[in-house]
Amino acid sequence: MPDLLKDGIPIIDLLQISADLDYTASHLGRHQSGVSRIYRQVSRSLDMNFIKNENGFYSASNNLAVLHCLRTASQLLRLNNPASLRWVYGIYHDWIFSQHSSFPVPLARPWFGEEQTLNLLRDRVIDLAIVSCLDVFPTKTIINSIPFQFDRFIAIGLSSFPLVLSASPNHPLASADQIKPNDFRFFPSLATLANLFPSKANLLAALGLWRNRRPILKYNWRHWEGVCCDSKTLIYTTPISKMFLKDKLQISDIKFDLSICDGDVLLVREDVFQHHVIKSLIFDIWSAYSSICAPLFANDSRFKIFTCNPALKFGS
């Protein structure tokens, strides 16, 4: 029987995060066959029924109270070893953090929307995450980095920026002026399962957008923004996502103000927020984010980088 806290729970957790046996084995420096054997042994011995579901993601469906206790202990061990802390960023942030190696490597994030992010934080599978303001705090305007409470979490604002209507440069509306919402009815507009982006879906639908649903659970730019290559479909971008897509896709902004604000927010469980290694990681992530984004978007008045709250510096 494998050691539950050293081997079993880390494997179970990484499978639930990444949904990928190869990634989990590589991240832990193990053979795939060993990872597969261990997670099955742990699931069987604890009667957790930890399996890969039809949607491609792993989860347990039995003895969840026992799993919760083990994950609480596992997180306490990580807090005593900062290099083992687990965090994820948004689907468009790779170009920001790929240049920094001064903190724990962010974990793969294959899921779409923020519901899974919140669940993993609640269950102590991950310790910290960068989430979309619009998707998690639909009624709150974040104007600074002062920490605030949300459910069981503490949230810290990193930035705010607009959601932009975009399309292929060959789209008929790409060169049009004085566009009205009524013009959108002539073109397909990107949409997916409403529960993944409830606030975004409602706001865009009110403008006559978000009409052509693509039920995807795992993000792939070719299957999402890439559909605009038909020169018909309208899509949605932000300054952050445009940088991610810059070498992948040609995009033009449509001259229509959606008047929808989004942004990036750090989220951590309230009961571990005061731990010095968590505060130190928050400050390191903010520093990396700011050092890349501040000069890049300095001339964009709509993109606001928030000054890091002094209480977070140096893990104080």
C-alpha positions as MATLAB code, in Angstrom:
seq = 'MPDLLKDGIPIIDLLQISADLDYTASHLGRHQSGVSRIYRQVSRSLDMNFIKNENGFYSASNNLAVLHCLRTASQLLRLNNPASLRWVYGIYHDWIFSQHSSFPVPLARPWFGEEQTLNLLRDRVIDLAIVSCLDVFPTKTIINSIPFQFDRFIAIGLSSFPLVLSASPNHPLASADQIKPNDFRFFPSLATLANLFPSKANLLAALGLWRNRRPILKYNWRHWEGVCCDSKTLIYTTPISKMFLKDKLQISDIKFDLSICDGDVLLVREDVFQHHVIKSLIFDIWSAYSSICAPLFANDSRFKIFTCNPALKFGS';
ca = [
       0.000    0.000    0.000;
       1.518    3.405   -0.973;
       2.029    6.152    1.621;
      -1.243    8.096    1.470;
       0.119   11.595    2.140;
       3.397   11.288    0.236;
       2.192    9.301   -2.760;
      -1.517    8.557   -2.824;
      -3.150   11.964   -2.284;
      -0.694   13.906   -4.514;
      -1.437   11.512   -7.373;
      -5.193   11.635   -6.792;
      -5.076   15.441   -6.635;
      -2.933   15.936   -9.743;
      -5.167   13.625  -11.746;
      -8.195   15.647  -10.657;
      -6.421   18.888  -11.621;
      -4.872   17.874  -14.939;
      -7.217   15.086  -16.122;
      -4.073   13.592  -17.648;
      -2.184   10.463  -16.564;
       0.921   11.378  -18.574;
       1.080   14.903  -17.128;
       0.683   13.605  -13.566;
       3.431   11.022  -14.038;
       5.777   13.589  -15.582;
       5.107   16.216  -12.912;
       5.812   13.730  -10.114;
       8.759   12.097  -11.861;
       7.079    8.695  -11.992;
       6.207    6.114  -14.614;
       2.650    6.235  -15.917;
       2.059    2.603  -14.937;
       3.068    3.386  -11.345;
       0.740    6.374  -11.166;
      -2.134    4.319  -12.539;
      -1.474    1.508  -10.069;
      -1.247    3.817   -7.050;
      -4.410    5.812   -7.720;
      -6.370    2.595   -8.236;
      -4.968    1.098   -5.011;
      -5.807    4.226   -3.010;
      -9.299    4.434   -4.483;
      -9.963    0.779   -3.781;
      -8.523    0.710   -0.233;
     -10.455    3.837    0.819;
     -13.559    2.917   -1.195;
     -13.536    6.338   -2.905;
     -14.616    5.265   -6.400;
     -12.072    7.678   -7.887;
     -12.510    7.310  -11.654;
     -12.269    9.173  -14.943;
     -15.755   10.363  -15.866;
     -17.409   10.654  -19.259;
     -16.470   14.352  -19.393;
     -12.777   13.416  -19.278;
     -12.162   14.601  -15.710;
     -11.357   12.512  -12.628;
     -13.322   12.660   -9.382;
     -14.244   10.603   -6.317;
     -17.862    9.839   -5.470;
     -17.598    7.933   -2.187;
     -16.038    8.383    1.282;
     -15.603   12.090    0.603;
     -15.266   12.928    4.315;
     -12.151   10.747    4.541;
     -10.750   12.313    1.382;
     -11.380   15.787    2.819;
      -9.405   14.961    5.974;
      -6.502   13.617    3.935;
      -6.484   16.694    1.712;
      -6.480   18.977    4.754;
      -3.405   17.165    6.085;
      -1.782   17.262    2.647;
      -2.257   21.031    2.405;
      -0.682   21.499    5.857;
       2.373   19.609    4.634;
       2.587   21.862    1.547;
       2.438   24.960    3.730;
       5.631   23.737    5.395;
       7.301   23.263    2.004;
       6.705   26.355   -0.189;
       8.130   24.678   -3.299;
       5.267   22.168   -3.198;
       2.452   24.745   -3.166;
      -0.081   24.247   -5.947;
      -1.538   27.082   -7.989;
      -3.129   27.642  -11.371;
      -3.567   30.665  -13.596;
      -6.169   31.455  -16.245;
      -6.253   29.890  -19.689;
      -4.604   32.962  -21.281;
      -1.768   33.594  -18.807;
       0.956   31.282  -20.063;
       2.792   34.100  -21.894;
       3.041   36.039  -18.616;
       4.347   33.370  -16.266;
       6.416   31.229  -18.625;
       9.223   33.768  -18.153;
       9.404   33.389  -14.366;
      10.818   30.499  -12.344;
      11.181   32.078   -8.902;
       8.086   30.394   -7.485;
       6.349   26.975   -7.735;
       5.543   25.957  -11.297;
       1.843   26.561  -12.040;
      -0.132   23.418  -12.748;
      -1.899   22.544  -15.995;
      -5.404   23.929  -16.250;
      -7.469   22.117  -18.909;
     -10.947   23.117  -17.730;
     -13.130   25.910  -19.070;
     -14.858   28.433  -16.789;
     -14.196   28.941  -13.074;
     -16.576   26.479  -11.393;
     -13.892   23.779  -11.343;
     -11.332   26.300  -10.042;
     -13.544   27.171   -7.075;
     -14.221   23.505   -6.330;
     -10.506   22.657   -6.311;
      -9.784   25.558   -3.964;
     -12.641   24.591   -1.636;
     -11.438   20.988   -1.526;
      -7.804   22.047   -0.844;
      -6.621   20.354   -4.031;
      -4.972   23.638   -5.057;
      -3.775   26.425   -2.773;
      -4.200   29.517   -4.943;
      -5.641   30.504   -8.312;
      -5.915   33.448  -10.673;
      -9.547   33.723  -11.742;
     -11.689   35.933  -13.966;
     -13.374   38.763  -12.077;
     -16.419   38.682  -14.365;
     -16.901   34.929  -13.992;
     -16.524   34.832  -10.183;
     -17.644   38.302   -8.993;
     -20.326   39.371  -11.498;
     -21.739   42.186   -9.347;
     -18.490   43.556   -7.899;
     -16.258   46.183   -9.479;
     -12.682   45.614   -8.323;
     -10.661   48.832   -8.235;
      -7.607   47.915   -6.141;
      -5.674   45.069   -4.517;
      -7.181   45.416   -1.036;
      -8.116   41.843    0.012;
     -11.826   41.177    0.436;
     -13.831   38.173    1.558;
     -15.858   36.069   -0.844;
     -17.585   32.915    0.380;
     -14.761   30.922    2.050;
     -12.084   32.779    0.122;
      -9.972   35.910    0.196;
      -9.722   37.720   -3.153;
      -7.024   40.183   -4.233;
      -7.402   42.209   -7.416;
      -4.570   42.164   -9.954;
      -6.082   44.156  -12.813;
      -9.172   45.314  -14.653;
      -9.729   45.513  -18.406;
     -12.589   45.529  -20.928;
     -14.213   42.617  -22.693;
     -14.004   43.366  -26.423;
     -16.086   42.188  -29.375;
     -13.741   40.831  -32.050;
     -13.730   38.900  -35.305;
     -11.603   37.949  -38.280;
     -10.146   40.960  -40.153;
     -12.258   39.755  -43.102;
     -15.528   39.948  -41.166;
     -18.069   42.408  -42.684;
     -18.285   44.313  -39.385;
     -14.506   44.632  -38.989;
     -14.467   47.801  -41.113;
     -17.941   49.062  -40.223;
     -18.814   52.139  -38.152;
     -21.863   53.056  -36.075;
     -22.680   49.420  -35.350;
     -25.906   48.649  -33.476;
     -26.884   45.488  -31.557;
     -29.432   44.784  -34.279;
     -26.518   44.199  -36.690;
     -25.383   41.158  -34.691;
     -28.411   39.077  -35.689;
     -26.954   38.558  -39.153;
     -23.866   36.751  -37.819;
     -23.171   33.771  -35.556;
     -21.693   34.694  -32.172;
     -19.617   32.496  -29.915;
     -21.314   30.754  -26.973;
     -20.890   27.670  -24.842;
     -22.649   26.057  -21.880;
     -24.245   28.940  -19.948;
     -23.320   27.469  -16.554;
     -19.608   27.854  -17.381;
     -19.892   31.647  -17.782;
     -23.295   32.625  -16.340;
     -22.615   36.351  -15.931;
     -20.843   36.717  -19.264;
     -23.582   34.733  -21.005;
     -26.345   36.965  -19.580;
     -24.584   40.242  -20.377;
     -23.721   39.246  -23.939;
     -27.123   37.683  -24.621;
     -28.752   40.981  -23.629;
     -26.855   42.580  -26.526;
     -27.994   39.947  -29.017;
     -24.752   37.981  -28.779;
     -23.822   34.584  -27.268;
     -26.164   32.714  -29.633;
     -24.269   29.816  -31.257;
     -23.402   27.293  -28.578;
     -20.265   25.151  -28.705;
     -20.426   22.726  -25.755;
     -16.732   22.442  -24.870;
     -15.425   21.569  -21.387;
     -11.677   21.720  -22.137;
     -10.258   24.904  -23.610;
      -8.552   24.837  -26.997;
      -8.211   28.146  -28.837;
      -8.828   26.419  -32.188;
     -12.256   25.293  -30.970;
     -13.104   28.595  -29.283;
     -11.690   31.846  -30.687;
     -10.418   29.972  -33.748;
     -13.946   29.605  -35.123;
     -13.761   33.256  -36.237;
     -11.616   32.066  -39.159;
     -14.904   31.529  -41.017;
     -15.061   35.366  -41.311;
     -18.592   35.196  -39.924;
     -18.458   34.315  -36.229;
     -18.146   37.086  -33.640;
     -15.892   36.322  -30.651;
     -14.864   38.035  -27.392;
     -11.352   38.987  -26.337;
      -9.457   40.923  -23.665;
      -6.003   42.527  -23.761;
      -4.678   39.416  -21.984;
      -6.261   36.920  -24.377;
      -5.116   38.914  -27.423;
      -1.501   38.542  -26.311;
      -2.054   34.802  -25.884;
      -3.581   34.564  -29.370;
      -1.186   36.994  -31.074;
       0.900   34.363  -32.899;
      -1.994   31.968  -33.374;
      -4.829   33.970  -34.887;
      -5.521   37.194  -36.764;
      -8.149   39.239  -34.937;
      -9.706   42.670  -35.410;
     -11.755   44.578  -32.843;
     -15.324   45.463  -33.783;
     -16.136   49.145  -33.218;
     -18.818   48.491  -30.642;
     -18.403   49.131  -26.921;
     -19.735   46.152  -24.979;
     -19.382   48.151  -21.721;
     -18.427   44.932  -19.928;
     -15.494   44.997  -17.534;
     -13.397   41.963  -16.622;
     -10.115   41.543  -14.775;
      -7.769   39.120  -13.023;
      -8.098   38.258   -9.341;
      -6.033   36.085   -7.004;
      -8.134   33.735   -4.905;
      -7.116   31.706   -1.838;
      -8.959   29.973    0.991;
      -9.594   32.316    3.913;
      -8.219   29.870    6.491;
      -4.750   29.740    4.870;
      -4.521   33.327    3.624;
      -2.597   34.571    6.679;
       0.093   31.895    6.334;
       3.388   33.584    5.482;
       4.193   31.239    2.562;
       0.822   32.002    0.951;
       1.341   35.759    1.303;
       4.848   35.396   -0.092;
       3.542   33.454   -3.106;
       0.824   36.066   -3.685;
       3.410   38.837   -3.699;
       5.714   36.911   -6.068;
       2.850   36.244   -8.487;
       1.725   39.881   -8.374;
       5.327   41.019   -9.016;
       5.667   38.745  -12.054;
       2.246   39.757  -13.412;
       2.922   43.459  -12.938;
       6.460   43.386  -14.364;
       5.160   41.943  -17.654;
       1.775   43.657  -17.997;
       2.489   47.165  -16.675;
       4.946   48.216  -19.412;
       3.079   46.301  -22.121;
      -0.269   47.997  -21.486;
       1.085   51.340  -20.240;
      -0.575   53.214  -23.127;
      -3.936   51.476  -22.773;
      -6.024   53.597  -20.418;
      -8.622   50.830  -20.166;
      -6.122   48.351  -18.683;
      -5.468   49.028  -15.004;
      -2.772   47.255  -12.970;
      -3.384   47.466   -9.233;
      -0.566   48.315   -6.837;
       0.188   45.400   -4.534;
      -1.199   45.840   -1.036;
       1.766   46.538    1.305;
       0.534   43.936    3.798;
       1.327   41.201    1.295;
       4.951   42.154    0.774;
       7.566   39.751    2.018;
       4.933   37.484    3.486;
       4.291   39.873    6.393;
];
